[in-house]
């Protein structure tokens, strides 16, 4: 008798056949309405490779500094999607997804950040968009996923208030080139990660450990986002505009008052300093005093903008403990024993996703929400024939989709879910060593080889609808 591998996932204890690419998924927690948008997300710096780009982004510069990238790699090759995007789109067709969120490399289209554009870069994105549309996949274009042109960093980057003007110029250029075919526009991806990890903690480009620069970056990212939303809306009323944040419930590491205070401060900086100005036109009390010297009279009105959709990237809750030397009196705490973790040590807790979505429902007007990233890295040795049977990833995705389903039942206005990510890619300061893909990247041949999770997700997409 042929043995079938079965995977037991989640509290519901449902069995999902491993080999069942086309079989219907019977897990009702994975069944979402017919118009629910299933997709995958990537970013330019992580997948494109350099191609014929003439100008550096801050990540090119950062990666050249010894000690910044775990495996000493650079994003020069990545997945070579600049040339191999037809292969990526073919994979997406196999998945059956309706939407693809990708980002524009700002230095590829504007080598100096502003001014003269590079026709080759613009033409590349135009071809990607056309190929997606021909494949029946809706392009979701993200304008900023951390790869600022180095030329603009040399002028002060996001710490300089002029960054808001640079960003609006760039946003206008892209919408005038692609706005006839692309309706979904994402202004920013995870501005909090860029501000805090890049300007406060120095673990991401541009590698600053400067609290003042970080606070300035927070405000200018918010301002740029608000002004670009307004500019694109005025330029083309047919565009559907939104933005994406990394939202994480922040929990105290211990039971004491100092840790609770630390967690509240971190929450104010990480989540609320971005959500509150966008949705309510004000900084949270705990952050306001830090930023007030930068806020000019019209700023908050410009940052507060109506949205057609809001994207949540969710991976894990955060644990914080009191630390007077930390950016806001706190630093990373320990994951409580009993919570499983991914290979990056991120706690696995789908209830944090429900908590995050309920927060949007209750405190931010229940906007139309998409989960624009969710995924995980686990150590996943290739088996016979190079196949990766990534049961832990399947379990992670399954449990988070089930949590998303639960949030909908609780009244969250959730309309879609994007897996991070299509193919193993260049994972920032981890280089190629942290792999989040539904497909493995063969680094020698750059072939994309679907993992078990690829077939599993395809089955969810095709069979999981009501
Ligand atoms: O790879 C990143 C992505 O660029 C932003 N969100 C988190 C992912 C995993 O770390």
GROMACS .gro file of C-alpha atoms and ligand atoms in nm:
model
  476
    1UNK     CA    1   0.000   0.000   0.000
    2UNK     CA    2   0.130   0.347  -0.087
    3UNK     CA    3   0.181   0.555   0.222
    4UNK     CA    4   0.046   0.908   0.222
    5UNK     CA    5   0.223   1.167   0.437
    6UNK     CA    6  -0.025   1.350   0.652
    7UNK     CA    7   0.027   1.668   0.837
    8UNK     CA    8  -0.169   1.744   1.150
    9UNK     CA    9  -0.205   2.114   1.195
   10UNK     CA   10  -0.360   2.351   1.441
   11UNK     CA   11  -0.609   2.316   1.720
   12UNK     CA   12  -0.873   2.186   1.484
   13UNK     CA   13  -0.653   1.882   1.428
   14UNK     CA   14  -0.731   1.871   1.058
   15UNK     CA   15  -0.535   1.648   0.830
   16UNK     CA   16  -0.391   1.795   0.514
   17UNK     CA   17  -0.244   1.554   0.261
   18UNK     CA   18   0.108   1.663   0.170
   19UNK     CA   19   0.086   1.555  -0.188
   20UNK     CA   20  -0.248   1.720  -0.253
   21UNK     CA   21  -0.167   2.009  -0.479
   22UNK     CA   22  -0.508   2.017  -0.642
   23UNK     CA   23  -0.726   1.851  -0.383
   24UNK     CA   24  -0.972   2.077  -0.209
   25UNK     CA   25  -0.870   2.196   0.134
   26UNK     CA   26  -1.145   2.086   0.368
   27UNK     CA   27  -1.029   2.282   0.666
   28UNK     CA   28  -1.311   2.531   0.715
   29UNK     CA   29  -1.075   2.767   0.895
   30UNK     CA   30  -0.901   2.813   0.560
   31UNK     CA   31  -1.216   2.879   0.358
   32UNK     CA   32  -1.262   3.241   0.276
   33UNK     CA   33  -1.505   3.416   0.043
   34UNK     CA   34  -1.476   3.394  -0.332
   35UNK     CA   35  -1.356   3.753  -0.365
   36UNK     CA   36  -1.091   3.714  -0.092
   37UNK     CA   37  -0.755   3.819  -0.240
   38UNK     CA   38  -0.479   3.560  -0.212
   39UNK     CA   39  -0.134   3.679  -0.307
   40UNK     CA   40   0.239   3.676  -0.247
   41UNK     CA   41   0.474   3.965  -0.172
   42UNK     CA   42   0.837   4.043  -0.256
   43UNK     CA   43   1.060   4.350  -0.258
   44UNK     CA   44   1.295   4.492  -0.522
   45UNK     CA   45   1.619   4.480  -0.329
   46UNK     CA   46   1.553   4.125  -0.215
   47UNK     CA   47   1.476   3.968  -0.552
   48UNK     CA   48   1.582   4.179  -0.850
   49UNK     CA   49   1.960   4.176  -0.847
   50UNK     CA   50   2.148   4.468  -0.988
   51UNK     CA   51   2.080   4.415  -1.360
   52UNK     CA   52   2.167   4.736  -1.542
   53UNK     CA   53   2.095   4.964  -1.249
   54UNK     CA   54   2.362   5.232  -1.241
   55UNK     CA   55   2.307   5.380  -0.895
   56UNK     CA   56   2.342   5.232  -0.547
   57UNK     CA   57   2.075   5.208  -0.286
   58UNK     CA   58   2.166   5.240   0.081
   59UNK     CA   59   2.156   4.860   0.104
   60UNK     CA   60   2.433   4.825  -0.156
   61UNK     CA   61   2.648   5.057   0.049
   62UNK     CA   62   2.557   4.894   0.380
   63UNK     CA   63   2.621   4.540   0.255
   64UNK     CA   64   2.975   4.635   0.154
   65UNK     CA   65   3.065   4.722   0.512
   66UNK     CA   66   3.234   4.419   0.672
   67UNK     CA   67   3.027   4.261   0.946
   68UNK     CA   68   2.686   4.396   0.844
   69UNK     CA   69   2.552   4.092   0.656
   70UNK     CA   70   2.562   3.750   0.824
   71UNK     CA   71   2.689   3.558   0.522
   72UNK     CA   72   2.888   3.853   0.378
   73UNK     CA   73   2.668   3.857   0.068
   74UNK     CA   74   2.536   4.158  -0.122
   75UNK     CA   75   2.206   4.203  -0.309
   76UNK     CA   76   2.387   4.209  -0.645
   77UNK     CA   77   2.237   3.881  -0.766
   78UNK     CA   78   1.948   3.810  -0.527
   79UNK     CA   79   1.704   3.601  -0.738
   80UNK     CA   80   1.793   3.783  -1.059
   81UNK     CA   81   1.425   3.862  -1.101
   82UNK     CA   82   1.527   4.160  -1.309
   83UNK     CA   83   1.589   3.907  -1.586
   84UNK     CA   84   1.390   3.612  -1.461
   85UNK     CA   85   1.060   3.778  -1.372
   86UNK     CA   86   0.874   3.563  -1.631
   87UNK     CA   87   0.972   3.258  -1.424
   88UNK     CA   88   0.838   3.424  -1.111
   89UNK     CA   89   0.511   3.506  -1.282
   90UNK     CA   90   0.484   3.149  -1.409
   91UNK     CA   91   0.517   3.032  -1.049
   92UNK     CA   92   0.245   3.273  -0.942
   93UNK     CA   93   0.016   3.130  -1.208
   94UNK     CA   94   0.079   2.784  -1.069
   95UNK     CA   95  -0.021   2.912  -0.728
   96UNK     CA   96  -0.341   3.053  -0.873
   97UNK     CA   97  -0.304   3.379  -0.683
   98UNK     CA   98  -0.490   3.696  -0.780
   99UNK     CA   99  -0.241   3.956  -0.664
  100UNK     CA  100   0.133   4.021  -0.646
  101UNK     CA  101   0.279   4.289  -0.422
  102UNK     CA  102   0.625   4.398  -0.530
  103UNK     CA  103   0.825   4.714  -0.483
  104UNK     CA  104   1.000   4.959  -0.710
  105UNK     CA  105   1.372   5.012  -0.672
  106UNK     CA  106   1.384   5.391  -0.639
  107UNK     CA  107   1.749   5.418  -0.759
  108UNK     CA  108   1.669   5.203  -1.063
  109UNK     CA  109   1.420   5.459  -1.190
  110UNK     CA  110   1.576   5.775  -1.044
  111UNK     CA  111   1.951   5.722  -1.000
  112UNK     CA  112   1.988   6.050  -0.814
  113UNK     CA  113   1.663   6.004  -0.625
  114UNK     CA  114   1.509   6.304  -0.801
  115UNK     CA  115   1.552   6.470  -1.140
  116UNK     CA  116   1.653   6.268  -1.444
  117UNK     CA  117   1.485   5.926  -1.466
  118UNK     CA  118   1.636   5.611  -1.618
  119UNK     CA  119   1.420   5.484  -1.903
  120UNK     CA  120   1.553   5.127  -1.864
  121UNK     CA  121   1.424   5.110  -1.508
  122UNK     CA  122   1.084   5.250  -1.598
  123UNK     CA  123   1.060   5.014  -1.891
  124UNK     CA  124   1.141   4.716  -1.669
  125UNK     CA  125   0.849   4.787  -1.434
  126UNK     CA  126   0.623   4.850  -1.728
  127UNK     CA  127   0.709   4.506  -1.866
  128UNK     CA  128   0.653   4.341  -1.528
  129UNK     CA  129   0.312   4.505  -1.500
  130UNK     CA  130   0.212   4.401  -1.851
  131UNK     CA  131   0.323   4.043  -1.790
  132UNK     CA  132   0.128   4.027  -1.465
  133UNK     CA  133  -0.186   4.161  -1.625
  134UNK     CA  134  -0.150   3.915  -1.911
  135UNK     CA  135  -0.130   3.638  -1.649
  136UNK     CA  136  -0.447   3.762  -1.478
  137UNK     CA  137  -0.258   3.876  -1.166
  138UNK     CA  138  -0.319   4.219  -1.021
  139UNK     CA  139   0.000   4.422  -0.959
  140UNK     CA  140   0.019   4.588  -0.619
  141UNK     CA  141   0.301   4.838  -0.649
  142UNK     CA  142   0.487   4.943  -0.336
  143UNK     CA  143   0.690   5.260  -0.366
  144UNK     CA  144   0.928   5.222  -0.077
  145UNK     CA  145   1.062   4.900   0.068
  146UNK     CA  146   1.375   5.039   0.235
  147UNK     CA  147   1.615   5.077  -0.061
  148UNK     CA  148   1.656   5.453  -0.061
  149UNK     CA  149   1.889   5.586  -0.332
  150UNK     CA  150   2.233   5.637  -0.179
  151UNK     CA  151   2.237   5.978  -0.347
  152UNK     CA  152   1.952   6.084  -0.119
  153UNK     CA  153   2.113   5.935   0.190
  154UNK     CA  154   2.414   6.150   0.106
  155UNK     CA  155   2.180   6.449   0.133
  156UNK     CA  156   2.056   6.343   0.477
  157UNK     CA  157   1.807   6.069   0.389
  158UNK     CA  158   1.486   6.041   0.589
  159UNK     CA  159   1.635   6.245   0.871
  160UNK     CA  160   1.609   6.545   0.641
  161UNK     CA  161   1.267   6.705   0.599
  162UNK     CA  162   1.326   6.744   0.224
  163UNK     CA  163   1.281   6.366   0.200
  164UNK     CA  164   0.904   6.420   0.192
  165UNK     CA  165   0.941   6.629  -0.126
  166UNK     CA  166   1.177   6.376  -0.286
  167UNK     CA  167   0.929   6.099  -0.220
  168UNK     CA  168   0.635   6.291  -0.368
  169UNK     CA  169   0.832   6.359  -0.686
  170UNK     CA  170   0.917   5.991  -0.716
  171UNK     CA  171   0.559   5.880  -0.640
  172UNK     CA  172   0.426   6.112  -0.910
  173UNK     CA  173   0.674   5.979  -1.163
  174UNK     CA  174   0.577   5.618  -1.097
  175UNK     CA  175   0.203   5.680  -1.100
  176UNK     CA  176   0.231   5.872  -1.426
  177UNK     CA  177   0.420   5.578  -1.581
  178UNK     CA  178   0.213   5.291  -1.447
  179UNK     CA  179  -0.113   5.448  -1.329
  180UNK     CA  180  -0.289   5.364  -1.655
  181UNK     CA  181  -0.252   4.992  -1.570
  182UNK     CA  182  -0.189   4.972  -1.196
  183UNK     CA  183  -0.464   5.072  -0.963
  184UNK     CA  184  -0.324   4.941  -0.629
  185UNK     CA  185  -0.053   5.158  -0.479
  186UNK     CA  186   0.126   5.100  -0.150
  187UNK     CA  187   0.317   5.405  -0.030
  188UNK     CA  188   0.552   5.244   0.221
  189UNK     CA  189   0.646   4.903   0.351
  190UNK     CA  190   0.705   4.884   0.727
  191UNK     CA  191   0.830   5.237   0.791
  192UNK     CA  192   0.884   5.146   1.157
  193UNK     CA  193   1.135   4.876   1.069
  194UNK     CA  194   1.323   5.116   0.845
  195UNK     CA  195   1.324   5.396   1.103
  196UNK     CA  196   1.410   5.189   1.410
  197UNK     CA  197   1.636   4.916   1.272
  198UNK     CA  198   1.805   5.145   1.019
  199UNK     CA  199   1.839   5.470   1.215
  200UNK     CA  200   1.816   5.373   1.583
  201UNK     CA  201   1.969   5.028   1.615
  202UNK     CA  202   2.204   5.029   1.316
  203UNK     CA  203   2.114   4.673   1.214
  204UNK     CA  204   1.972   4.776   0.878
  205UNK     CA  205   2.081   5.032   0.621
  206UNK     CA  206   2.171   5.312   0.653
  207UNK     CA  207   2.330   5.168   0.967
  208UNK     CA  208   2.280   5.464   1.200
  209UNK     CA  209   2.269   5.438   1.578
  210UNK     CA  210   2.129   5.782   1.631
  211UNK     CA  211   1.811   5.836   1.831
  212UNK     CA  212   1.752   6.186   1.693
  213UNK     CA  213   1.790   6.065   1.334
  214UNK     CA  214   1.546   5.785   1.411
  215UNK     CA  215   1.283   6.022   1.549
  216UNK     CA  216   1.328   6.251   1.250
  217UNK     CA  217   1.294   5.952   1.016
  218UNK     CA  218   0.968   5.852   1.186
  219UNK     CA  219   0.819   6.194   1.126
  220UNK     CA  220   0.947   6.238   0.773
  221UNK     CA  221   0.837   5.891   0.664
  222UNK     CA  222   0.490   5.976   0.796
  223UNK     CA  223   0.492   6.312   0.623
  224UNK     CA  224   0.615   6.168   0.294
  225UNK     CA  225   0.349   5.900   0.305
  226UNK     CA  226   0.070   6.149   0.374
  227UNK     CA  227   0.178   6.393   0.107
  228UNK     CA  228   0.222   6.118  -0.152
  229UNK     CA  229  -0.125   5.981  -0.074
  230UNK     CA  230  -0.272   6.327  -0.130
  231UNK     CA  231  -0.069   6.388  -0.445
  232UNK     CA  232  -0.162   6.058  -0.609
  233UNK     CA  233  -0.527   6.097  -0.517
  234UNK     CA  234  -0.532   6.442  -0.675
  235UNK     CA  235  -0.350   6.318  -0.985
  236UNK     CA  236  -0.565   6.014  -1.057
  237UNK     CA  237  -0.894   5.949  -0.882
  238UNK     CA  238  -0.907   5.589  -1.009
  239UNK     CA  239  -0.607   5.478  -0.803
  240UNK     CA  240  -0.667   5.272  -0.491
  241UNK     CA  241  -0.422   5.394  -0.235
  242UNK     CA  242  -0.291   5.244   0.084
  243UNK     CA  243   0.015   5.175   0.291
  244UNK     CA  244   0.168   4.882   0.480
  245UNK     CA  245   0.297   4.857   0.835
  246UNK     CA  246   0.463   4.592   1.044
  247UNK     CA  247   0.232   4.568   1.343
  248UNK     CA  248   0.326   4.368   1.647
  249UNK     CA  249   0.154   4.343   1.983
  250UNK     CA  250   0.411   4.449   2.240
  251UNK     CA  251   0.414   4.253   2.563
  252UNK     CA  252   0.619   4.299   2.879
  253UNK     CA  253   0.888   4.042   2.930
  254UNK     CA  254   0.812   4.013   3.301
  255UNK     CA  255   0.529   4.093   3.539
  256UNK     CA  256   0.679   4.408   3.692
  257UNK     CA  257   0.574   4.771   3.644
  258UNK     CA  258   0.908   4.867   3.484
  259UNK     CA  259   0.869   4.607   3.210
  260UNK     CA  260   0.508   4.710   3.153
  261UNK     CA  261   0.621   5.070   3.115
  262UNK     CA  262   0.897   4.962   2.874
  263UNK     CA  263   0.647   4.767   2.663
  264UNK     CA  264   0.409   5.064   2.651
  265UNK     CA  265   0.691   5.294   2.535
  266UNK     CA  266   0.800   5.052   2.266
  267UNK     CA  267   0.442   5.005   2.150
  268UNK     CA  268   0.409   5.385   2.122
  269UNK     CA  269   0.717   5.405   1.902
  270UNK     CA  270   0.677   5.088   1.697
  271UNK     CA  271   0.302   5.081   1.634
  272UNK     CA  272   0.128   5.400   1.744
  273UNK     CA  273   0.376   5.662   1.618
  274UNK     CA  274   0.277   5.544   1.269
  275UNK     CA  275  -0.087   5.446   1.315
  276UNK     CA  276  -0.208   5.742   1.521
  277UNK     CA  277  -0.096   6.026   1.292
  278UNK     CA  278  -0.227   5.843   0.985
  279UNK     CA  279  -0.567   5.757   1.128
  280UNK     CA  280  -0.615   6.028   1.393
  281UNK     CA  281  -0.381   6.312   1.299
  282UNK     CA  282  -0.188   6.304   1.628
  283UNK     CA  283   0.117   6.137   1.778
  284UNK     CA  284   0.057   5.913   2.079
  285UNK     CA  285   0.119   6.087   2.411
  286UNK     CA  286   0.425   5.876   2.489
  287UNK     CA  287   0.595   5.973   2.160
  288UNK     CA  288   0.467   6.328   2.111
  289UNK     CA  289   0.727   6.499   2.329
  290UNK     CA  290   1.010   6.332   2.137
  291UNK     CA  291   0.891   6.448   1.799
  292UNK     CA  292   0.723   6.783   1.869
  293UNK     CA  293   1.019   7.002   1.770
  294UNK     CA  294   0.998   6.858   1.418
  295UNK     CA  295   0.626   6.895   1.365
  296UNK     CA  296   0.527   7.203   1.168
  297UNK     CA  297   0.172   7.341   1.181
  298UNK     CA  298   0.022   7.171   0.873
  299UNK     CA  299   0.211   6.840   0.911
  300UNK     CA  300  -0.042   6.637   1.104
  301UNK     CA  301  -0.325   6.737   0.871
  302UNK     CA  302  -0.111   6.624   0.578
  303UNK     CA  303  -0.023   6.293   0.740
  304UNK     CA  304  -0.384   6.207   0.821
  305UNK     CA  305  -0.526   6.074   0.495
  306UNK     CA  306  -0.818   5.860   0.388
  307UNK     CA  307  -0.708   5.515   0.268
  308UNK     CA  308  -0.865   5.271   0.026
  309UNK     CA  309  -0.692   4.988   0.210
  310UNK     CA  310  -0.446   4.926   0.487
  311UNK     CA  311  -0.182   4.650   0.482
  312UNK     CA  312  -0.068   4.462   0.791
  313UNK     CA  313   0.254   4.265   0.791
  314UNK     CA  314   0.235   4.024   1.080
  315UNK     CA  315   0.497   3.779   1.200
  316UNK     CA  316   0.515   3.778   1.580
  317UNK     CA  317   0.445   3.962   1.901
  318UNK     CA  318   0.736   4.146   2.063
  319UNK     CA  319   0.857   4.111   2.419
  320UNK     CA  320   1.023   4.411   2.581
  321UNK     CA  321   1.198   4.468   2.911
  322UNK     CA  322   1.305   4.781   3.093
  323UNK     CA  323   1.649   4.901   2.987
  324UNK     CA  324   1.753   5.260   3.058
  325UNK     CA  325   2.010   5.236   2.776
  326UNK     CA  326   1.744   5.138   2.520
  327UNK     CA  327   1.601   5.375   2.258
  328UNK     CA  328   1.288   5.447   2.462
  329UNK     CA  329   1.390   5.287   2.791
  330UNK     CA  330   1.335   4.935   2.669
  331UNK     CA  331   1.504   4.657   2.478
  332UNK     CA  332   1.431   4.306   2.354
  333UNK     CA  333   1.300   4.070   2.618
  334UNK     CA  334   1.291   3.693   2.617
  335UNK     CA  335   1.024   3.486   2.448
  336UNK     CA  336   0.819   3.318   2.721
  337UNK     CA  337   0.887   2.951   2.762
  338UNK     CA  338   0.608   2.752   2.606
  339UNK     CA  339   0.590   2.962   2.288
  340UNK     CA  340   0.752   2.798   1.990
  341UNK     CA  341   0.988   3.011   1.776
  342UNK     CA  342   1.099   3.028   1.415
  343UNK     CA  343   1.464   2.979   1.322
  344UNK     CA  344   1.517   3.354   1.368
  345UNK     CA  345   1.389   3.320   1.725
  346UNK     CA  346   1.063   3.499   1.648
  347UNK     CA  347   0.787   3.372   1.875
  348UNK     CA  348   0.505   3.192   1.695
  349UNK     CA  349   0.173   3.325   1.812
  350UNK     CA  350  -0.122   3.356   1.573
  351UNK     CA  351  -0.332   3.507   1.853
  352UNK     CA  352  -0.113   3.815   1.810
  353UNK     CA  353  -0.252   3.851   1.460
  354UNK     CA  354  -0.608   3.845   1.590
  355UNK     CA  355  -0.512   4.098   1.858
  356UNK     CA  356  -0.357   4.326   1.595
  357UNK     CA  357  -0.659   4.309   1.367
  358UNK     CA  358  -0.901   4.372   1.654
  359UNK     CA  359  -0.696   4.677   1.748
  360UNK     CA  360  -0.753   4.812   1.395
  361UNK     CA  361  -1.123   4.731   1.422
  362UNK     CA  362  -1.165   4.898   1.760
  363UNK     CA  363  -0.918   5.187   1.758
  364UNK     CA  364  -0.863   5.281   1.395
  365UNK     CA  365  -1.209   5.272   1.238
  366UNK     CA  366  -1.200   4.915   1.103
  367UNK     CA  367  -1.044   5.004   0.766
  368UNK     CA  368  -1.040   4.758   0.474
  369UNK     CA  369  -0.741   4.544   0.569
  370UNK     CA  370  -0.517   4.305   0.384
  371UNK     CA  371  -0.252   4.092   0.550
  372UNK     CA  372   0.023   4.199   0.314
  373UNK     CA  373   0.297   3.975   0.460
  374UNK     CA  374   0.300   3.666   0.674
  375UNK     CA  375   0.549   3.383   0.665
  376UNK     CA  376   0.840   3.220   0.843
  377UNK     CA  377   1.191   3.088   0.819
  378UNK     CA  378   1.269   2.743   0.959
  379UNK     CA  379   1.578   2.533   0.904
  380UNK     CA  380   1.472   2.314   0.616
  381UNK     CA  381   1.726   2.070   0.477
  382UNK     CA  382   1.655   1.946   0.126
  383UNK     CA  383   1.548   1.582   0.106
  384UNK     CA  384   1.588   1.333  -0.179
  385UNK     CA  385   1.596   1.504  -0.516
  386UNK     CA  386   1.647   1.841  -0.346
  387UNK     CA  387   1.283   1.858  -0.238
  388UNK     CA  388   1.200   2.056   0.071
  389UNK     CA  389   0.913   1.927   0.278
  390UNK     CA  390   0.861   2.232   0.495
  391UNK     CA  391   0.599   2.107   0.734
  392UNK     CA  392   0.675   2.375   0.991
  393UNK     CA  393   0.608   2.650   0.737
  394UNK     CA  394   0.280   2.486   0.635
  395UNK     CA  395   0.177   2.468   0.997
  396UNK     CA  396   0.275   2.832   1.055
  397UNK     CA  397   0.083   2.955   0.750
  398UNK     CA  398  -0.215   2.737   0.825
  399UNK     CA  399  -0.244   2.861   1.182
  400UNK     CA  400  -0.215   3.225   1.077
  401UNK     CA  401  -0.471   3.193   0.799
  402UNK     CA  402  -0.702   3.028   1.051
  403UNK     CA  403  -0.643   3.327   1.282
  404UNK     CA  404  -0.728   3.562   0.995
  405UNK     CA  405  -1.048   3.368   0.938
  406UNK     CA  406  -1.132   3.404   1.307
  407UNK     CA  407  -1.071   3.780   1.293
  408UNK     CA  408  -1.320   3.807   1.005
  409UNK     CA  409  -1.580   3.626   1.210
  410UNK     CA  410  -1.514   3.886   1.482
  411UNK     CA  411  -1.597   4.166   1.239
  412UNK     CA  412  -1.256   4.268   1.110
  413UNK     CA  413  -1.281   4.410   0.759
  414UNK     CA  414  -1.021   4.170   0.619
  415UNK     CA  415  -1.017   4.123   0.243
  416UNK     CA  416  -0.695   3.940   0.156
  417UNK     CA  417  -0.378   3.759   0.258
  418UNK     CA  418  -0.029   3.762   0.098
  419UNK     CA  419   0.240   3.509   0.185
  420UNK     CA  420   0.591   3.634   0.243
  421UNK     CA  421   0.740   3.521   0.011
  422UNK     CA  422   0.742   3.358  -0.332
  423UNK     CA  423   1.106   3.245  -0.352
  424UNK     CA  424   1.393   3.237  -0.102
  425UNK     CA  425   1.565   3.571  -0.142
  426UNK     CA  426   1.820   3.812  -0.001
  427UNK     CA  427   1.695   3.857   0.353
  428UNK     CA  428   1.863   4.188   0.446
  429UNK     CA  429   2.125   4.153   0.719
  430UNK     CA  430   2.079   3.775   0.714
  431UNK     CA  431   2.182   3.763   0.349
  432UNK     CA  432   2.077   3.434   0.191
  433UNK     CA  433   2.084   3.249   0.520
  434UNK     CA  434   1.721   3.308   0.621
  435UNK     CA  435   1.480   3.151   0.374
  436UNK     CA  436   1.113   3.247   0.376
  437UNK     CA  437   1.014   3.125   0.028
  438UNK     CA  438   0.741   2.892  -0.093
  439UNK     CA  439   1.004   2.795  -0.348
  440UNK     CA  440   1.372   2.727  -0.290
  441UNK     CA  441   1.631   2.924  -0.483
  442UNK     CA  442   1.914   2.713  -0.619
  443UNK     CA  443   2.196   2.962  -0.574
  444UNK     CA  444   2.411   2.802  -0.845
  445UNK     CA  445   2.153   2.790  -1.123
  446UNK     CA  446   1.900   3.041  -0.984
  447UNK     CA  447   1.630   2.783  -1.053
  448UNK     CA  448   1.315   2.813  -0.843
  449UNK     CA  449   1.212   2.482  -0.691
  450UNK     CA  450   0.872   2.465  -0.522
  451UNK     CA  451   0.869   2.341  -0.164
  452UNK     CA  452   0.583   2.139  -0.015
  453UNK     CA  453   0.432   2.464   0.116
  454UNK     CA  454   0.399   2.585  -0.243
  455UNK     CA  455   0.163   2.301  -0.332
  456UNK     CA  456  -0.017   2.339  -0.002
  457UNK     CA  457  -0.077   2.712  -0.054
  458UNK     CA  458  -0.191   2.652  -0.413
  459UNK     CA  459  -0.448   2.409  -0.277
  460UNK     CA  460  -0.567   2.667  -0.023
  461UNK     CA  461  -0.599   2.927  -0.296
  462UNK     CA  462  -0.788   2.699  -0.532
  463UNK     CA  463  -0.991   2.492  -0.295
  464UNK     CA  464  -1.036   2.700   0.014
  465UNK     CA  465  -1.307   2.932  -0.101
  466UNK     CA  466  -1.665   2.919   0.011
  467LIG     O1  467   1.200   4.005   0.434
  467LIG     C1  468   1.129   4.089   0.517
  467LIG     C2  469   1.053   4.191   0.438
  467LIG     O2  470   1.136   4.265   0.356
  467LIG     C3  471   0.980   4.287   0.532
  467LIG     N1  472   0.903   4.214   0.628
  467LIG     C4  473   0.963   4.106   0.699
  467LIG     C5  474   1.030   4.010   0.601
  467LIG     C6  475   1.095   3.894   0.677
  467LIG     O3  476   1.196   3.943   0.759
   0.00000   0.00000   0.00000
